[in-house]
Short mmCIF file of C-alpha atoms in Angstrom, two decimals:
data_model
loop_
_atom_site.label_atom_id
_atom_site.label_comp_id
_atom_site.label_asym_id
_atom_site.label_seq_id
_atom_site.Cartn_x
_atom_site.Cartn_y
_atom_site.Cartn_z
CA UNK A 1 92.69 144.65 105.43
CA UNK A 2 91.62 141.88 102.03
CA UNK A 3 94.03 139.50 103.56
CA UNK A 4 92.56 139.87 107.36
CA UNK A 5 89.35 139.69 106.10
CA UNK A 6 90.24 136.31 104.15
CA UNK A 7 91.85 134.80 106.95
CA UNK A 8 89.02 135.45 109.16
CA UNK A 9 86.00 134.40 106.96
CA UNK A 10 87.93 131.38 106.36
CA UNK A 11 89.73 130.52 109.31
CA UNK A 12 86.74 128.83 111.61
CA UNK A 13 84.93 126.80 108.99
CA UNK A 14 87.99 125.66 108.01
CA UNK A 15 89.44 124.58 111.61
CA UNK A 16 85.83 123.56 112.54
CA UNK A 17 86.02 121.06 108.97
CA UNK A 18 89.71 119.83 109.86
CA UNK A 19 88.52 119.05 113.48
CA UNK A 20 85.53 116.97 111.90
CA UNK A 21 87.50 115.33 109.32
CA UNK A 22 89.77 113.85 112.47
CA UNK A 23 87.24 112.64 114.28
CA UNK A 24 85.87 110.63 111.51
CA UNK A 25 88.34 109.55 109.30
CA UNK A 26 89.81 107.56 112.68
CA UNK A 27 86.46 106.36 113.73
CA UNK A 28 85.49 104.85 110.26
CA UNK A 29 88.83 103.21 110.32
CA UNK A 30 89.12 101.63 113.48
CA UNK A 31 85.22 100.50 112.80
CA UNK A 32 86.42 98.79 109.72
CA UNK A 33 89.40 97.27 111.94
CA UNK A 34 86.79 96.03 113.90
CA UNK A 35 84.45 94.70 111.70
CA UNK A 36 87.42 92.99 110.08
CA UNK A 37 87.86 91.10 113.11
CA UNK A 38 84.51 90.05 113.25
CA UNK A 39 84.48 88.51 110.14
CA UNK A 40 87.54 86.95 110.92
CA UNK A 41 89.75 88.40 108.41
CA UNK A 42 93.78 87.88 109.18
CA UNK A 43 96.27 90.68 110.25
CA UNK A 44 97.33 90.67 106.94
CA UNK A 45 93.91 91.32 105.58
CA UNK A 46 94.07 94.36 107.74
CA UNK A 47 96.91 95.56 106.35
CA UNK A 48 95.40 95.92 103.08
CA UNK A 49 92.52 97.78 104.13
CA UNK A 50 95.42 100.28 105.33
CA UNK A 51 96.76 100.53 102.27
CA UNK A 52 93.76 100.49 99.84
CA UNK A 53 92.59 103.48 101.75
CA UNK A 54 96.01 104.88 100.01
CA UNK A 55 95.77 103.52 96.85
CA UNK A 56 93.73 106.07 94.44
CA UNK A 57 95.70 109.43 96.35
CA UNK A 58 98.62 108.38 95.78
CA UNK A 59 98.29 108.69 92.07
CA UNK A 60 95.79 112.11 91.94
CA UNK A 61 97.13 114.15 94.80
CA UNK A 62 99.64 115.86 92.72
CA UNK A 63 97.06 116.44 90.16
CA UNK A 64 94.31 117.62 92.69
CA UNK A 65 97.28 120.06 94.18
CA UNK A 66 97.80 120.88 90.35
CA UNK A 67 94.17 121.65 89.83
CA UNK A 68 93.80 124.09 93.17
CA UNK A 69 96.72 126.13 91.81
CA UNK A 70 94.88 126.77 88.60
CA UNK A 71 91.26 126.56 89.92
CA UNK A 72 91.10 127.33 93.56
CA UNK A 73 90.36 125.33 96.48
CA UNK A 74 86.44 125.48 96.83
CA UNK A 75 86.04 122.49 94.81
CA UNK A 76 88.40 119.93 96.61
CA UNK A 77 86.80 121.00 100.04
CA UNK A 78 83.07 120.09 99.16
CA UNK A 79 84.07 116.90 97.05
CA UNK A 80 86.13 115.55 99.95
CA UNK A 81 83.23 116.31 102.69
CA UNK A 82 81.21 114.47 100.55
CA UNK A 83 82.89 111.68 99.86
CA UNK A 84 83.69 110.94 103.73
CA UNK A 85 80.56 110.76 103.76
CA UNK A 86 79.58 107.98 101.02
CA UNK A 87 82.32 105.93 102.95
CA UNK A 88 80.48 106.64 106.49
CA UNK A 89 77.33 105.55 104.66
CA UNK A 90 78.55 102.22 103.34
CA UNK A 91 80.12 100.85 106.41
CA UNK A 92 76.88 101.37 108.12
CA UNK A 93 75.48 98.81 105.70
CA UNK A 94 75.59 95.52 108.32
CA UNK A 95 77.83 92.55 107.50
CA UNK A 96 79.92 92.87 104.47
CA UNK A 97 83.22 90.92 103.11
CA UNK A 98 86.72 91.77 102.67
CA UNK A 99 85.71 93.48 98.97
CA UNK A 100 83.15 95.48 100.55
CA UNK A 101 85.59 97.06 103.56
CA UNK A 102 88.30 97.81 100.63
CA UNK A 103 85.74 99.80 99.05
CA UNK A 104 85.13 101.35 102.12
CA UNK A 105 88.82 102.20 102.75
CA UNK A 106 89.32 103.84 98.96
CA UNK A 107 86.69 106.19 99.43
CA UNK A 108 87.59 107.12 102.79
CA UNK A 109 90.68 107.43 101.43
CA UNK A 110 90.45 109.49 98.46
CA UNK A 111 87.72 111.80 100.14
CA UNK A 112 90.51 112.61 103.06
CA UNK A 113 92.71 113.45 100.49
CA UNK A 114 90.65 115.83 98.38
CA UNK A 115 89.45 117.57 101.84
CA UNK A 116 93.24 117.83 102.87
CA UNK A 117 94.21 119.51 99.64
CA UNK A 118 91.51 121.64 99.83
CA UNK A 119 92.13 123.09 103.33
CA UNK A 120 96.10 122.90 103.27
CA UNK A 121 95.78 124.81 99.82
CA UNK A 122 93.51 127.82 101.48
CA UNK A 123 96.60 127.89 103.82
CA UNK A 124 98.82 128.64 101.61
CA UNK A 125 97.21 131.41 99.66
CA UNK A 126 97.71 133.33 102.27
CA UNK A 127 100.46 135.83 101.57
CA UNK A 128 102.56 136.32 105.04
CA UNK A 129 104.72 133.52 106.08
CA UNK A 130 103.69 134.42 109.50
CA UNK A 131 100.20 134.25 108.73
CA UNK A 132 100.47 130.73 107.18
CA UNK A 133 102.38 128.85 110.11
CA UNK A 134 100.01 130.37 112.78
CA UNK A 135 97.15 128.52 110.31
CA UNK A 136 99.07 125.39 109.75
CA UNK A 137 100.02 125.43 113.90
CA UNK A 138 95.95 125.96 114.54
CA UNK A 139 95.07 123.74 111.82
CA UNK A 140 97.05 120.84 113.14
CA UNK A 141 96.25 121.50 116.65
CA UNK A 142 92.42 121.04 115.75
CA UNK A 143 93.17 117.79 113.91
CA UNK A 144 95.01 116.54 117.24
CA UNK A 145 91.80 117.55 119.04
CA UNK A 146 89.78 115.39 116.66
CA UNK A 147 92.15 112.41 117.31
CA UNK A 148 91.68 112.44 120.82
CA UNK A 149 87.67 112.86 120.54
CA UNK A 150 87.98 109.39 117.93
CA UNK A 151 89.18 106.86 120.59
CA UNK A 152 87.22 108.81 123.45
CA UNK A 153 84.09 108.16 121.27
CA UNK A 154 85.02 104.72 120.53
CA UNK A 155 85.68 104.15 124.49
CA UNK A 156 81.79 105.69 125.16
CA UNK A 157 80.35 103.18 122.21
CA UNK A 158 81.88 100.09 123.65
CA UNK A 159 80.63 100.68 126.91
CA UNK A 160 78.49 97.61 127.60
CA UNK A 161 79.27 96.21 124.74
CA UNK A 162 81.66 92.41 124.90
CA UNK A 163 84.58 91.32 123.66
CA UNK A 164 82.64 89.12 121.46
CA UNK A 165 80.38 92.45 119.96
CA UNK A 166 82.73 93.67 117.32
CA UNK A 167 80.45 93.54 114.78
CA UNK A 168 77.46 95.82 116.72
CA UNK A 169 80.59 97.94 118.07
CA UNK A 170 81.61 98.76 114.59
CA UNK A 171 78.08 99.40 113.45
CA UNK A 172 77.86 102.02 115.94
CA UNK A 173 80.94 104.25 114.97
CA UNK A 174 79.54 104.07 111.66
CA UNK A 175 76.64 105.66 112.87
CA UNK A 176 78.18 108.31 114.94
CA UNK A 177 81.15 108.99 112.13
CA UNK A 178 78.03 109.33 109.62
CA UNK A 179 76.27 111.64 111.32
CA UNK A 180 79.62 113.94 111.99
CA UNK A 181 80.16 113.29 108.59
CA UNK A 182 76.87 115.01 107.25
CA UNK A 183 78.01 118.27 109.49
CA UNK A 184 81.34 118.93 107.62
CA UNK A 185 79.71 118.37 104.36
CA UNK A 186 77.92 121.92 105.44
CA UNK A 187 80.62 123.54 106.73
CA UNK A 188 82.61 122.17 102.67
CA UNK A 189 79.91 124.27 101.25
CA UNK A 190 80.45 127.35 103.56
CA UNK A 191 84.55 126.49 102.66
CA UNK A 192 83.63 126.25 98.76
CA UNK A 193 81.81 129.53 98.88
CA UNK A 194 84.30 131.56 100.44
CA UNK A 195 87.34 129.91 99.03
CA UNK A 196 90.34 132.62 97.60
CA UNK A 197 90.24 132.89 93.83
CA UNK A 198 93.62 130.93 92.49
CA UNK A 199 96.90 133.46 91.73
CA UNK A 200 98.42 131.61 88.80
CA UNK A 201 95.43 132.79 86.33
CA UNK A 202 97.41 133.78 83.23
CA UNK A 203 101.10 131.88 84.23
CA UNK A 204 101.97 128.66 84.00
CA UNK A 205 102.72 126.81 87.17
CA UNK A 206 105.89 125.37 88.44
CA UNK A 207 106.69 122.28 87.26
CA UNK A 208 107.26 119.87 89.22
CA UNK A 209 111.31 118.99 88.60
CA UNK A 210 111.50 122.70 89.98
CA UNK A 211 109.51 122.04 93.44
CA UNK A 212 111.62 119.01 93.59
CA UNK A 213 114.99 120.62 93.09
CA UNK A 214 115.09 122.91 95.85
CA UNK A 215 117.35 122.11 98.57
CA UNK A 216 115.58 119.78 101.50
CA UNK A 217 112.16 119.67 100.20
CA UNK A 218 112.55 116.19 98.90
CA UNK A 219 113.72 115.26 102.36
CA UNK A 220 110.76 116.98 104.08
CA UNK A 221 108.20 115.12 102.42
CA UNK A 222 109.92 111.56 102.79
CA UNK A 223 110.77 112.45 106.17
CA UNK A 224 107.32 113.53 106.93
CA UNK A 225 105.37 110.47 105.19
CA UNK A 226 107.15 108.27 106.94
CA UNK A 227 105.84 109.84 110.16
CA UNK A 228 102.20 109.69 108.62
CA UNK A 229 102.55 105.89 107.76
CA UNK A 230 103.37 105.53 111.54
CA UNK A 231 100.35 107.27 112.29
CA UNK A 232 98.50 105.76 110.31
CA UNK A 233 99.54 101.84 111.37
CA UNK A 234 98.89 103.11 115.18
CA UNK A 235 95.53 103.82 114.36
CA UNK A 236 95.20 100.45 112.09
CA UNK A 237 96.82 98.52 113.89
CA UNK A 238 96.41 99.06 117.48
CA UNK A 239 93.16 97.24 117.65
CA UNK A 240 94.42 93.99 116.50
CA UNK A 241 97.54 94.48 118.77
CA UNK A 242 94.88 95.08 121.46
CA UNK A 243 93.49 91.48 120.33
CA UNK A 244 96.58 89.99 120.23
CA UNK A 245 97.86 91.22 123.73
CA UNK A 246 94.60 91.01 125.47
CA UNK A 247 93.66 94.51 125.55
CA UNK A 248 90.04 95.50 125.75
CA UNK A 249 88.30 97.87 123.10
CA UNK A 250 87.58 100.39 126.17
CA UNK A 251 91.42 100.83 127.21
CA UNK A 252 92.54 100.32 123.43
CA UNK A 253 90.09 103.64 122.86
CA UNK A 254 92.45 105.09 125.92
CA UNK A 255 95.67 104.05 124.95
CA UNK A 256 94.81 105.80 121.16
CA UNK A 257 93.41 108.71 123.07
CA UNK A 258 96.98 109.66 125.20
CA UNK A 259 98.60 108.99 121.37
CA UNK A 260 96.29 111.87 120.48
CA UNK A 261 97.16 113.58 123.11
CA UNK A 262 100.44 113.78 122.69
CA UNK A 263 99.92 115.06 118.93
CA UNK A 264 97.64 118.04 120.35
CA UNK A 265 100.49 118.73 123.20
CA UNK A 266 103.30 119.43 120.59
CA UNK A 267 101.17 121.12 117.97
CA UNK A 268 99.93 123.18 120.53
CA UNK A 269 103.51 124.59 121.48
CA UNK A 270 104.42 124.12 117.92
CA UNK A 271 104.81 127.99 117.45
CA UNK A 272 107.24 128.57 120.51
CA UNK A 273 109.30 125.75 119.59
CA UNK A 274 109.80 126.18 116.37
CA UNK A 275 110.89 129.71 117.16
CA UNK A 276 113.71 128.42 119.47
CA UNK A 277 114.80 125.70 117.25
CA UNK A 278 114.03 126.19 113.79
CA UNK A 279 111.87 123.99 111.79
CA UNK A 280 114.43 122.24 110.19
CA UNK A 281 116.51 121.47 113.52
CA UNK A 282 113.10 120.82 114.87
CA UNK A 283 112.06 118.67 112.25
CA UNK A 284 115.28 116.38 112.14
CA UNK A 285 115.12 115.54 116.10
CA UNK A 286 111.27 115.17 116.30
CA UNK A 287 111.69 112.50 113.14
CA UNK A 288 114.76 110.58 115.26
CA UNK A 289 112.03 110.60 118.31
CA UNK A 290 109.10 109.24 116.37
CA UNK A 291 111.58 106.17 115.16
CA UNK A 292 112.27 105.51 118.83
CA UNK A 293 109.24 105.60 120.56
CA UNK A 294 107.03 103.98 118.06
CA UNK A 295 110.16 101.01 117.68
CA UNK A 296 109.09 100.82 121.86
CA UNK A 297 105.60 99.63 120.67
CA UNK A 298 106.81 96.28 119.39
CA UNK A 299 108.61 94.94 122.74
CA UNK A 300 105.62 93.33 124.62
CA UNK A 301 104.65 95.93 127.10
CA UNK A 302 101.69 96.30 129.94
CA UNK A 303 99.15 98.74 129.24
CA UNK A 304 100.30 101.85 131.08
CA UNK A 305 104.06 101.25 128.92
CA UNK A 306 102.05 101.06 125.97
CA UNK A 307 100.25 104.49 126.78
CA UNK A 308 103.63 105.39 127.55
CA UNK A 309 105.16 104.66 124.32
CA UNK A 310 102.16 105.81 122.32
CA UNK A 311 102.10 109.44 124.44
CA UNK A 312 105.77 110.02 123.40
CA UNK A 313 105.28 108.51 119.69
CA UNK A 314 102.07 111.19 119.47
CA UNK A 315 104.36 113.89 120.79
CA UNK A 316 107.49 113.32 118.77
CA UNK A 317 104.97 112.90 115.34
CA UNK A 318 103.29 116.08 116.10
CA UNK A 319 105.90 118.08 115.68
CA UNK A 320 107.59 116.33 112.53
CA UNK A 321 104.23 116.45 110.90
CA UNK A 322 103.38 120.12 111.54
CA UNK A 323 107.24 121.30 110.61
CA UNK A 324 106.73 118.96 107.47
CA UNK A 325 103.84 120.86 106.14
CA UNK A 326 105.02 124.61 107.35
CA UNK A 327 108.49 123.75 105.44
CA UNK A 328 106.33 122.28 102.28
CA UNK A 329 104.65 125.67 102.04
CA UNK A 330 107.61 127.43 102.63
CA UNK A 331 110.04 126.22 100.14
CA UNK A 332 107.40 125.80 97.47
CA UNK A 333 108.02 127.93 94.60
CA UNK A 334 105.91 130.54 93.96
CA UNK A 335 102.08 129.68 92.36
CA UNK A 336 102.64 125.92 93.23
CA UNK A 337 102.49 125.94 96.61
CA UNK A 338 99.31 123.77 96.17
CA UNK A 339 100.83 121.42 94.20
CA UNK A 340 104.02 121.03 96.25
CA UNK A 341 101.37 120.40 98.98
CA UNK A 342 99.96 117.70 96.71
CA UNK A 343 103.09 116.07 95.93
CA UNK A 344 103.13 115.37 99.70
CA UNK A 345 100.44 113.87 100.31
CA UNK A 346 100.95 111.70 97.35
CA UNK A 347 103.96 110.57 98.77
CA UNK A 348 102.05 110.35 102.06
CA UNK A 349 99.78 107.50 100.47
CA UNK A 350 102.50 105.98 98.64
CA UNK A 351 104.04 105.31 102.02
CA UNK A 352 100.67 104.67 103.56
CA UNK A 353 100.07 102.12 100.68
CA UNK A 354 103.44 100.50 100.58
CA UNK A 355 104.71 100.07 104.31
CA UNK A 356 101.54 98.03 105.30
CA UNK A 357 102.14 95.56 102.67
CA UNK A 358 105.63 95.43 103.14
CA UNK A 359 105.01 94.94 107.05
CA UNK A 360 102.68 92.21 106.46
CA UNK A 361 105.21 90.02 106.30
CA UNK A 362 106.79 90.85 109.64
CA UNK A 363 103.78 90.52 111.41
CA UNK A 364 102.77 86.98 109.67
CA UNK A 365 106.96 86.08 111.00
CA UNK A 366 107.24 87.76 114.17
CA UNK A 367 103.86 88.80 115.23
CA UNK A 368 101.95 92.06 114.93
CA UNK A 369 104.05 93.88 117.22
CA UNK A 370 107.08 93.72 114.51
CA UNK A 371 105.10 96.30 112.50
CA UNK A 372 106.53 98.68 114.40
CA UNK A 373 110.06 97.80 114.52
CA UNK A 374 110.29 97.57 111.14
CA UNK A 375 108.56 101.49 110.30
CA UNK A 376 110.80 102.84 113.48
CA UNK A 377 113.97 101.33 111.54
CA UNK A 378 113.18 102.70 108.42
CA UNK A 379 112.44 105.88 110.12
CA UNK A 380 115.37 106.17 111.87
CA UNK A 381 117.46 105.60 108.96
CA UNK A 382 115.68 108.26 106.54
CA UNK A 383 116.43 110.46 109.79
CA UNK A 384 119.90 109.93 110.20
CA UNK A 385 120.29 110.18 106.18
CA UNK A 386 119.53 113.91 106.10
CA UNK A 387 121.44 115.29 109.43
CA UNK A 388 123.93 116.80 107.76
CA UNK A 389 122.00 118.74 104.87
CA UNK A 390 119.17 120.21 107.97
CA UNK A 391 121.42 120.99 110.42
CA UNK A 392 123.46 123.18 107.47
CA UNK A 393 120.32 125.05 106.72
CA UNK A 394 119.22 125.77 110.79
#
C-alpha cells in the first residue's frame, strides 16, 4: 500500500514536469537557432551552441546521479526547474552575440540535466520492475507529447511573421518557453516535497567499475546516446536545413512536429512491444532503424519526404530511447540505480557535445545535410557492433 501510495503522489507532478520540460527545452533551442540566424552566425556557430548546451553535464551527471543515491531526488528536481528557467529568462533579453547564446545553451543545458536526474531517479526507487517500466513508458510518452506541442507552438508564433523576422520570432518563444518555464518550477517544488527518502543511507554505493561491468550496459548507454545526439541535431539543426533548402519556419515547425509524433507513437506502444520482443531485441533493431532513416535526411528531399524521413527517424528513436533507459534501470546494481542513470546521461552530453563539433566539418565540406549521414553511419556501426552480445541475452 507505501509503494502505491508513492507512485501515485508522485506520478502526475512528475509526468505533468517531464511534459513541461519538453516543451521548453525544444522551444528555447530552436529560438536560439533562430536568433543565431539573425545575427548571422555560420552553421558551424550553430553547432557549438549544440554542444555547449552539453558541455557542463557531461562532467556532473554521474556525480548528480551519485548525489540522488545518497540524498534523494527532491533536490535535483527543483534546481533543474529553476534553472530552465534562468535560461528562458536570458534569451528573452533582445539582441545578444554568439557569447551570450552559449551562455544560454549551458544553462539550458545543465538545468535539463539536473531535472532529468531528478525525475528518472524517482523512477527508479520504485521497487517492482513492473512498476518502473510502466513509469519510464508514461514518462517518455509525456516527453513525446511535449515535443510535438514545441514545433506546433513554434508554427502558431510564426504565423504572420516573415522570413526576414527571425529575430522577433525568436523573441517570442522565449516568451512563451518562459512563461511554461515558471509553471514547472511549481510543480519541482510539489516533486521536491514529496520526493522518496534515498535507500543507500548507511551502505556505500556501487562503484562505478561495477555498473560498468555488467554484461550490455555499456552498450545500452552508447547505443542509446547516440540516438539522443540524433535527436538532438534534428531539433538543432533542422532550422538551418530549413534555410538552406528553402523551407519556411511554419512547415519546418510541421516537419519537427510529425518527428515528434513519431516519438509519442512508439513510446506509446512501448509496453506491448517490448513484451513481444524483448527490450534488448527491441533495442538492437530500433537503433539499426534510427541509423537509416535519419541517414535519409541528408539526400535532398521535398518537404513531404522530409516529414517522411523525420516520422520514421521519431519512431525508430522512440523506442531505442525508452528501451535504453528501462534496461539502464534494470541492470543497475542495486542502490546505484541513480547513478547508473547518471552515467547515461553523461555519456548522453558527451555525445551531444562531441558529434556536433565533429559534424561541423561535414557540413562546412558537403553542406548541412551531411550532418546526418555522418551520425546515421556512426549509428549504424555501434548497432551492428553489439548484435551478437543482445540477441544472446533476448
Amino acid at each position: 500500500m507505501r509503494q502505491r501510495n508513492l507512485v501515485w503522489r508522485l506520478a502526475r507532478p512528475l509526468l505533468v514536469s517531464a511534459l513541461i520540460g519538453q516543451v521548453v527545452a525544444p522551444l528555447v533551442r530552436i529560438a536560439t537557432s533562430y536568433r543565431a540566424t539573425d545575427l548571422d552566425l555560420s552553421p558551424q556557430q550553430v553547432l557549438l551552441l549544440s554542444s555547449a548546451f552539453s558541455v557542463l553535464p557531461m562532467f556532473l551527471a554521474v556525480r548528480m546521479g551519485r548525489y540522488n543515491d545518497l540524498h534523494g531526488n527532491g533536490h535535483a528536481a527543483i534546481i533543474g526547474s529553476a534553472l530552465v528557467l534562468c535560461a528562458c529568462l536570458m534569451l528573452v533579453w533582445p539582441g545578444g552575440n554568439l557569447l551570450w547564446l552559449v551562455a544560454v545553451s549551458i544553462v539550458l543545458g545543465l538545468g535539463q540535466t539536473f531535472q532529468l536526474t531528478g525525475l528518472q531517479g524517482e523512477i527508479g526507487m520504485l521497487r517492482l520492475p513492473s512498476q518502473r517500466s510502466s513509469m519510464v513508458g508514461s514518462l517518455m510518452f509525456w516527453q513525446a507529447v511535449g515535443q510535438v506541442a514545441a514545433p506546433l507552438l513554434l508554427s502558431l508564433v510564426a504565423i504572420g511573421l516573415g522570413r526576414d523576422a527571425l529575430g522577433l520570432l525568436s523573441l517570442r518563444l522565449a516568451l512563451v518557453a518562459s512563461a511554461l518555464a515558471a509553471f514547472g518550477l511549481g510543480l519541482g517544488l510539489l516533486i521536491w516535497r514529496n520526493a522518496a527518502p534515498p535507500r543507500v543511507i548507511g551502505m556505500d554505493a556501487a562503484r562505478m567499475r561495477r555498473i560498468i561491468a555488467v554484461p550490455g550496459f555499456l552498450w545500452v548507454i552508447v547505443a542509446g546516446s547516440l540516438c539522443v545526439a540524433v535527436h538532438d541535431l534534428v531539433l538543432v539543426f533542422m532550422p538551418v536545413l530549413g534555410v538552406a533548402r528553402g523551407i519556411a519556419a511554419t512547415e519546418v515547425g510541421v516537419l519537427l512536429a510529425m518527428f515528434a509524433i513519431g516519438q509519442m507513437i512508439s513510446r506509446a506502444c512501448y509496453r506491448r512491444v517490448v513484451l513481444w520482443w524483448g527490450p534488448r531485441r527491441l533495442m538492437y533493431g530500433a537503433v539499426l532503424a534510427t541509423a537509416l532513416a535519419s541517414s535519409a535526411l541528408a539526400l535532398p528531399l521535398g518537404t513531404v519526404a522530409t516529414g517522411a524521413a523525420l516520422g520514421l527517424t521519431g519512431l525508430s528513436m522512440g523506442f531505442a530511447i525508452t528501451s535504453s533507459v528501462s534496461l539502464t534501470m534494470d541492470l543497475a546494481p542495486r542502490g546505484a540505480r541513480a547513478t547508473s542513470l547518471g552515467l547515461r546521461l553523461a555519456l548522453n552530453r558527451a555525445g551531444q557535445f562531441l558529434i556536433p563539433l565533429a559534424s561541423g566539418g561535414a557540413a562546412a565540406a558537403l553542406g548541412p545535410g551531411a550532418v546526418f549521414a555522418l551520425l546515421g553511419a556512426i549509428l549504424c556501426g555501434v548497432g551492428l557492433s553489439g548484435s551478437r552480445q543482445m540477441l544472446r541475452k533476448c
